[in-house]
Short mmCIF file of C-alpha atoms and ligand atoms in Angstrom, two decimals:
data_model
loop_
_atom_site.label_atom_id
_atom_site.label_comp_id
_atom_site.label_asym_id
_atom_site.label_seq_id
_atom_site.Cartn_x
_atom_site.Cartn_y
_atom_site.Cartn_z
CA MET F 1 8.45 -10.54 5.53
CA LYS F 2 10.29 -11.50 2.38
CA PHE F 3 12.96 -9.21 1.07
CA TRP F 4 13.71 -6.64 3.73
CA ARG F 5 17.45 -6.51 4.03
CA ASN F 6 19.70 -6.54 7.03
CA PRO F 7 20.87 -2.97 7.73
CA GLU F 8 24.47 -4.08 8.04
CA TYR F 9 24.29 -5.32 4.47
CA GLN F 10 23.12 -1.88 3.44
CA THR F 11 26.08 -0.40 5.31
CA LEU F 12 28.40 -2.53 3.25
CA ARG F 13 26.68 -1.46 0.04
CA SER F 14 26.81 2.21 0.83
CA GLU F 15 30.48 1.98 1.58
CA LEU F 16 30.89 1.14 -2.08
CA THR F 17 29.51 4.57 -3.01
CA PRO F 18 32.35 6.98 -3.75
CA GLU F 19 32.36 9.52 -0.98
CA GLY F 20 32.97 12.32 -3.48
CA LEU F 21 29.36 11.92 -4.59
CA PHE F 22 28.15 13.43 -1.37
CA LEU F 23 28.38 17.19 -1.03
CA ASP F 24 28.67 18.82 2.33
CA ARG F 25 26.16 21.41 3.52
CA ARG F 26 28.33 24.42 2.68
CA THR F 27 29.02 23.23 -0.87
CA LEU F 28 25.37 22.48 -1.28
CA MET F 29 24.23 25.89 -0.13
CA ALA F 30 26.71 27.60 -2.39
CA ALA F 31 25.54 25.44 -5.28
CA THR F 32 21.83 25.98 -4.80
CA GLY F 33 21.72 29.48 -3.37
CA ALA F 34 19.61 27.94 -0.62
CA LEU F 35 20.31 30.85 1.69
CA GLY F 36 18.10 33.17 -0.37
CA ALA F 37 15.12 34.32 1.67
CA GLY F 38 11.66 33.10 0.87
CA THR F 39 12.30 31.05 -2.23
CA ILE F 40 14.52 28.25 -3.32
CA LEU F 41 16.55 29.07 -6.38
CA ASN F 42 18.48 26.59 -8.35
CA PRO F 43 20.99 27.33 -11.07
CA LEU F 44 20.51 23.81 -12.43
CA ALA F 45 16.98 24.80 -13.38
CA ALA F 46 18.02 25.63 -16.90
CA ASP F 47 18.64 21.93 -17.50
CA ALA F 48 15.13 21.05 -16.49
CA ALA F 49 13.02 23.83 -17.91
CA PRO F 50 9.39 23.28 -16.91
CA GLN F 51 6.92 22.84 -19.74
CA LYS F 52 4.49 25.26 -18.11
CA PRO F 53 5.02 28.05 -15.60
CA GLN F 54 5.03 26.45 -12.15
CA THR F 55 4.13 29.46 -10.06
CA ALA F 56 0.88 30.64 -11.64
CA GLY F 57 -1.56 31.36 -8.84
CA ALA F 58 -4.78 30.95 -10.83
CA PRO F 59 -6.51 27.58 -10.49
CA PRO F 60 -6.28 25.36 -13.58
CA ALA F 61 -9.03 26.19 -16.07
CA THR F 62 -9.75 22.69 -17.33
CA ALA F 63 -9.55 19.14 -16.04
CA ALA F 64 -6.73 18.47 -18.48
CA ALA F 65 -4.74 21.44 -17.17
CA ALA F 66 -5.37 20.35 -13.59
CA ALA F 67 -3.83 16.97 -14.28
CA GLN F 68 -0.58 18.36 -15.74
CA ALA F 69 2.27 17.51 -13.41
CA PRO F 70 5.52 19.47 -13.52
CA GLN F 71 8.38 17.70 -15.16
CA PRO F 72 10.55 16.00 -12.50
CA GLY F 73 13.41 18.38 -11.76
CA ALA F 74 11.47 21.53 -12.75
CA THR F 75 12.11 24.47 -10.44
CA LEU F 76 9.46 25.12 -7.80
CA THR F 77 8.99 28.26 -5.78
CA ALA F 78 8.36 27.58 -2.12
CA ARG F 79 7.96 29.61 1.02
CA ARG F 80 10.52 29.00 3.74
CA THR F 81 9.02 27.69 6.97
CA THR F 82 10.18 27.21 10.52
CA TYR F 83 10.04 23.45 10.06
CA ALA F 84 13.77 22.89 10.22
CA VAL F 85 16.23 20.80 12.19
CA ALA F 86 19.70 21.46 13.51
CA ASP F 87 21.19 18.52 11.62
CA VAL F 88 23.13 18.89 8.40
CA LEU F 89 21.09 18.30 5.22
CA SER F 90 21.75 15.06 3.39
CA SER F 91 23.20 15.73 -0.03
CA GLU F 92 20.89 15.84 -3.03
CA ASP F 93 22.82 12.92 -4.51
CA ALA F 94 22.06 10.83 -1.45
CA VAL F 95 18.39 11.83 -1.31
CA THR F 96 17.81 11.09 -4.99
CA GLY F 97 20.25 8.19 -5.40
CA TYR F 98 19.75 6.02 -2.31
CA ASN F 99 16.07 5.08 -2.38
CA ASN F 100 13.48 2.52 -1.47
CA PHE F 101 10.84 2.18 -4.19
CA TYR F 102 10.46 -1.56 -4.49
CA GLU F 103 8.27 -1.27 -7.57
CA PHE F 104 11.57 -0.65 -9.39
CA GLY F 105 13.71 -3.21 -7.54
CA THR F 106 15.02 -3.83 -4.06
CA ASP F 107 18.50 -2.41 -4.45
CA LYS F 108 18.98 1.16 -3.22
CA SER F 109 20.22 2.22 -6.66
CA ASP F 110 17.36 0.57 -8.62
CA PRO F 111 14.79 3.39 -8.32
CA ALA F 112 17.19 6.01 -9.74
CA ARG F 113 18.17 3.61 -12.53
CA PHE F 114 14.75 2.34 -13.53
CA ALA F 115 12.03 4.80 -12.45
CA ASP F 116 12.52 6.89 -15.57
CA LYS F 117 9.98 4.74 -17.41
CA MET F 118 7.14 5.77 -15.09
CA THR F 119 4.57 8.15 -16.63
CA VAL F 120 3.93 10.97 -14.17
CA SER F 121 1.90 13.45 -16.24
CA PRO F 122 -1.02 13.78 -16.63
CA TRP F 123 -1.70 12.67 -13.05
CA SER F 124 -5.01 12.17 -11.27
CA VAL F 125 -5.89 10.80 -7.87
CA SER F 126 -9.09 8.86 -7.28
CA VAL F 127 -10.77 9.83 -4.00
CA GLU F 128 -13.11 7.21 -2.59
CA GLY F 129 -14.96 5.90 0.45
CA GLU F 130 -16.30 8.01 3.33
CA THR F 131 -16.29 11.37 1.56
CA ASP F 132 -18.89 13.84 0.35
CA ALA F 133 -16.79 14.54 -2.73
CA PRO F 134 -15.73 11.23 -4.28
CA ARG F 135 -14.26 11.64 -7.77
CA SER F 136 -11.02 11.82 -9.68
CA TYR F 137 -8.92 14.92 -8.89
CA GLY F 138 -6.24 16.36 -11.14
CA LEU F 139 -2.95 16.85 -9.29
CA ARG F 140 -3.35 20.65 -9.29
CA GLU F 141 -6.79 20.42 -7.72
CA LEU F 142 -5.17 18.75 -4.73
CA VAL F 143 -2.07 20.93 -4.62
CA ASP F 144 -1.99 24.67 -5.21
CA TYR F 145 1.46 25.18 -6.70
CA SER F 146 1.37 28.87 -5.77
CA LYS F 147 1.24 27.94 -2.08
CA LEU F 148 4.12 25.54 -1.74
CA GLU F 149 6.25 25.49 1.36
CA GLU F 150 9.62 24.00 2.17
CA ARG F 151 10.08 21.89 5.27
CA VAL F 152 13.33 20.31 6.34
CA TYR F 153 12.45 17.05 8.06
CA ARG F 154 14.40 14.20 9.51
CA HIS F 155 13.74 10.93 7.66
CA ARG F 156 14.27 7.67 9.58
CA CYS F 157 14.00 4.39 7.71
CA VAL F 158 13.01 1.25 9.62
CA GLU F 159 16.28 -0.24 8.33
CA ALA F 160 18.13 1.99 10.84
CA TRP F 161 19.51 4.66 8.51
CA SER F 162 18.45 8.28 8.36
CA MET F 163 18.65 11.42 6.25
CA VAL F 164 17.69 15.09 6.58
CA VAL F 165 15.56 16.18 3.63
CA PRO F 166 14.28 19.55 2.35
CA TRP F 167 10.82 18.64 1.07
CA VAL F 168 8.54 20.98 -0.88
CA GLY F 169 4.78 20.56 -0.68
CA VAL F 170 1.62 21.40 1.23
CA PRO F 171 0.20 20.34 4.60
CA MET F 172 -1.75 17.09 4.32
CA ALA F 173 -4.57 18.68 6.33
CA ASP F 174 -5.11 21.25 3.54
CA VAL F 175 -5.45 18.50 0.94
CA ILE F 176 -7.76 16.42 3.11
CA ARG F 177 -10.08 19.34 3.80
CA LYS F 178 -10.58 19.77 0.05
CA LEU F 179 -11.64 16.12 -0.17
CA LYS F 180 -14.50 16.53 2.32
CA PRO F 181 -14.20 13.37 4.42
CA LYS F 182 -17.39 12.45 6.29
CA ALA F 183 -17.48 12.34 10.08
CA SER F 184 -17.56 8.55 9.72
CA ALA F 185 -14.03 8.56 8.20
CA ARG F 186 -11.63 7.42 10.92
CA PHE F 187 -8.76 6.30 8.71
CA VAL F 188 -7.24 7.27 5.37
CA GLN F 189 -5.45 4.93 3.00
CA PHE F 190 -2.99 5.94 0.27
CA GLU F 191 -2.25 3.78 -2.76
CA THR F 192 0.70 3.90 -5.17
CA TYR F 193 0.51 3.80 -8.96
CA LEU F 194 0.92 0.31 -10.39
CA ASN F 195 1.96 -0.47 -13.95
CA PRO F 196 3.96 -3.63 -14.65
CA LYS F 197 5.03 -2.24 -18.05
CA GLU F 198 6.77 0.67 -16.34
CA MET F 199 7.74 -0.94 -13.04
CA ARG F 200 10.10 -3.87 -13.45
CA GLY F 201 10.06 -4.66 -9.71
CA VAL F 202 6.38 -5.59 -9.57
CA ARG F 203 6.99 -8.68 -11.65
CA LEU F 204 8.26 -10.20 -8.40
CA PRO F 205 5.89 -10.72 -5.45
CA VAL F 206 8.13 -8.78 -3.07
CA LEU F 207 5.02 -7.08 -1.69
CA ASP F 208 1.33 -7.55 -2.37
CA TRP F 209 1.08 -4.78 -5.00
CA PRO F 210 -0.13 -2.06 -5.19
CA TYR F 211 1.74 -0.47 -2.27
CA VAL F 212 -0.76 0.76 0.30
CA GLU F 213 -0.32 2.67 3.52
CA GLY F 214 -2.66 4.25 6.03
CA LEU F 215 -3.11 6.65 8.90
CA ARG F 216 -5.66 7.43 11.54
CA MET F 217 -7.49 10.64 10.58
CA ASP F 218 -6.08 12.58 13.52
CA GLU F 219 -2.56 11.56 12.45
CA ALA F 220 -3.30 12.69 8.90
CA MET F 221 -4.55 16.06 10.16
CA ASN F 222 -1.50 16.60 12.40
CA GLU F 223 0.52 19.70 11.48
CA LEU F 224 3.59 17.61 10.54
CA ALA F 225 1.84 15.38 7.99
CA PHE F 226 2.91 16.63 4.57
CA MET F 227 2.14 15.96 0.92
CA ALA F 228 5.40 16.50 -0.95
CA VAL F 229 5.58 17.39 -4.63
CA GLY F 230 9.22 18.41 -4.59
CA VAL F 231 12.59 18.09 -2.93
CA TYR F 232 15.61 20.36 -3.04
CA GLY F 233 13.51 23.11 -4.63
CA LYS F 234 12.58 21.00 -7.64
CA ALA F 235 9.64 18.82 -8.65
CA LEU F 236 10.10 15.32 -7.21
CA PRO F 237 12.33 12.98 -9.17
CA LYS F 238 10.48 9.81 -10.10
CA GLN F 239 12.56 7.69 -7.72
CA ASN F 240 11.36 9.84 -4.81
CA GLY F 241 7.69 9.33 -5.63
CA ALA F 242 6.77 11.83 -8.36
CA PRO F 243 4.53 13.63 -8.70
CA ILE F 244 3.05 13.41 -5.17
CA ARG F 245 3.86 11.43 -2.03
CA THR F 246 3.25 11.57 1.69
CA VAL F 247 5.92 12.49 4.27
CA LEU F 248 5.41 11.64 7.95
CA PRO F 249 8.62 12.50 9.77
CA TRP F 250 7.75 10.93 13.13
CA LYS F 251 7.14 7.53 11.54
CA TYR F 252 9.43 5.05 9.84
CA GLY F 253 9.93 5.96 6.19
CA PHE F 254 7.81 3.14 4.81
CA LYS F 255 4.66 4.81 6.16
CA GLY F 256 5.18 7.41 3.41
CA THR F 257 3.47 6.44 0.15
CA LYS F 258 5.08 7.35 -3.16
CA SER F 259 3.37 8.26 -6.46
CA ILE F 260 -0.16 8.29 -5.02
CA VAL F 261 -3.09 7.46 -7.31
CA ARG F 262 -5.81 6.67 -4.79
CA ILE F 263 -6.94 8.08 -1.44
CA ARG F 264 -9.64 6.19 0.46
CA PHE F 265 -11.43 7.41 3.56
CA LEU F 266 -12.46 4.47 5.72
CA LYS F 267 -14.40 3.60 8.85
CA SER F 268 -11.91 0.95 9.93
CA GLN F 269 -8.15 0.47 9.90
CA PRO F 270 -6.95 -0.33 6.38
CA PRO F 271 -4.47 -3.03 5.43
CA THR F 272 -0.94 -1.74 4.81
CA SER F 273 1.73 -3.32 2.61
CA TRP F 274 4.53 -3.98 5.08
CA ASN F 275 2.15 -5.08 7.79
CA LYS F 276 0.70 -7.62 5.36
CA ALA F 277 4.23 -8.79 4.53
CA GLY F 278 5.25 -9.23 8.17
CA ALA F 279 2.84 -8.21 10.91
CA ASN F 280 5.25 -9.06 13.73
CA GLU F 281 7.91 -6.79 12.19
CA TYR F 282 5.95 -3.83 10.77
CA GLY F 283 3.00 -2.48 12.72
CA PHE F 284 0.25 -0.15 11.54
CA TYR F 285 1.59 2.77 13.59
CA SER F 286 5.33 2.36 12.98
CA ASN F 287 6.23 5.44 14.95
CA VAL F 288 9.98 5.88 15.32
CA ASN F 289 10.75 4.39 18.73
CA PRO F 290 14.29 3.63 19.92
CA GLU F 291 12.90 1.49 22.73
CA VAL F 292 11.05 -1.00 20.54
CA ASP F 293 13.51 -3.00 18.48
CA HIS F 294 12.74 -4.60 15.17
CA PRO F 295 12.74 -8.37 15.84
CA ARG F 296 15.96 -8.66 13.83
CA TRP F 297 17.86 -5.48 14.71
CA SER F 298 18.08 -2.67 17.24
CA GLN F 299 16.30 0.64 16.63
CA ALA F 300 18.34 2.46 19.31
CA THR F 301 20.72 4.08 16.81
CA GLU F 302 20.77 5.00 13.14
CA ARG F 303 23.38 5.44 10.43
CA VAL F 304 23.38 8.95 8.99
CA ILE F 305 23.43 8.96 5.19
CA GLY F 306 24.75 11.67 2.91
CA GLY F 307 25.43 14.32 5.52
CA LYS F 308 28.27 15.51 7.68
CA GLY F 309 29.95 12.59 9.37
CA PHE F 310 28.87 10.36 6.49
CA ASN F 311 27.87 6.97 7.84
CA GLU F 312 28.31 8.01 11.48
CA ARG F 313 25.84 6.52 13.96
CA ARG F 314 23.62 8.68 16.09
CA ARG F 315 21.09 7.93 18.77
CA THR F 316 17.55 7.54 17.49
CA GLU F 317 15.06 9.86 19.17
CA MET F 318 11.50 9.04 20.25
CA PHE F 319 9.10 10.00 17.43
CA ASN F 320 12.27 10.90 15.50
CA GLY F 321 12.58 14.06 17.59
CA TYR F 322 9.00 15.24 16.98
CA SER F 323 7.45 14.32 20.37
CA LYS F 324 6.25 17.86 20.97
CA GLN F 325 4.01 17.78 17.92
CA VAL F 326 2.78 14.16 17.97
CA ALA F 327 3.12 12.50 21.39
CA SER F 328 -0.42 13.53 22.36
CA LEU F 329 -1.82 11.47 19.46
CA TYR F 330 -0.78 8.33 21.30
CA ALA F 331 -1.58 9.29 24.89
CA GLY F 332 -2.59 6.22 26.87
CA MET F 333 -1.53 3.77 24.16
CA ASP F 334 1.01 1.01 24.83
CA LEU F 335 3.56 1.78 22.13
CA ALA F 336 5.28 -1.57 22.52
CA LYS F 337 2.02 -3.29 21.56
CA ASN F 338 0.91 -0.65 19.06
CA TYR F 339 4.25 -0.62 17.23
N1 LIG M 401 6.37 3.72 -1.55
C1 LIG M 401 6.26 2.79 -2.51
N2 LIG M 401 5.25 2.86 -3.38
N3 LIG M 401 7.14 1.76 -2.63
C2 LIG M 401 8.19 1.61 -1.76
O1 LIG M 401 8.96 0.65 -1.89
N4 LIG M 401 9.36 2.50 0.20
C3 LIG M 401 9.15 3.20 1.48
C4 LIG M 401 8.61 4.61 1.27
N5 LIG M 401 7.54 4.61 0.30
C5 LIG M 401 8.34 2.58 -0.73
C6 LIG M 401 7.41 3.65 -0.67
C7 LIG M 401 10.35 3.25 2.28
S1 LIG M 401 10.84 1.80 3.00
C8 LIG M 401 11.04 4.39 2.51
S2 LIG M 401 12.34 4.45 3.61
C9 LIG M 401 10.73 5.62 1.77
O2 LIG M 401 9.67 5.44 0.82
C10 LIG M 401 11.95 6.07 1.02
O3 LIG M 401 11.76 7.32 0.44
P1 LIG M 401 12.97 8.00 -0.35
O4 LIG M 401 13.43 7.00 -1.37
O5 LIG M 401 12.44 9.24 -0.96
O6 LIG M 401 14.04 8.24 0.68
#
């Protein structure tokens, strides 16, 4: 483990953020019209007019069209779902301004400052390994933009802070089915884009680049596993992992892979970036677990970012509150050993 920072240091940093930057839930809803049924509408959309219509249902006609990613910030239409939580949403400013994307630097403000250089369209994902359909897929072959859904998930970082985020995307299981994994595939690995010309942070060996993460296949097929292409009703900003990233709300945030360019189906457990950096601190599973502390800090509580009670601490819940959906995946496993 090299650069992971002490959470209390992050507390100090965030206290430097003017509180006026963070909108409360009511202001946010009024601003975005988020109460509208069925779709997410955003008056800011005019500032970020998409280059192509984003809601066309027909599949892309050519490989070039399939690889066209929406411009970050373009309005997306998404179906409301019952995946919601009682907690107050974190403000859009917090979600898009307080990030971990070490390829752009290790400070929370670096991704929003420096990710702009990253090319996110056209975008293809190479699918490899134990699959009957290995090849390069244009983004729109993986994700049908006419079938997007919104899910509000809790997001718990291993650094002991948390947010509540309205993601837009598709179930991971739907994407995986299209990729025809063989029965021999027991794990799936996701890999992030890597380009030193566009990513100033990779000049330093903070992690063994490219960023890689992995899941067991049954975890990847769980109903909660999500491939996000948007947040707050708009195509993902680059700092959040445009144009496509994984979201796994019962796991620590680092299990989510941003800006994915490769998906590998594997027979055995793949290496993962943070586990390589510090195996005694970051396990392969990394399920949120208030009873298993990080060697250098407690995981019993978390600091809430960008929501009501800004910076208040709350108790961390087992599997981040998603036990009902995921506990059975780990039946019989010692979660202190398989952290
Ligand atoms: N993916 C890449 N490629 N690089 C990263 O540094 N950071 C992880 C995860 N995915 C990271 C990454 C961590 S530690 C967290 S908490 C989440 O992204 C943060 O996602 P957010 O910035 O959208 O909140």
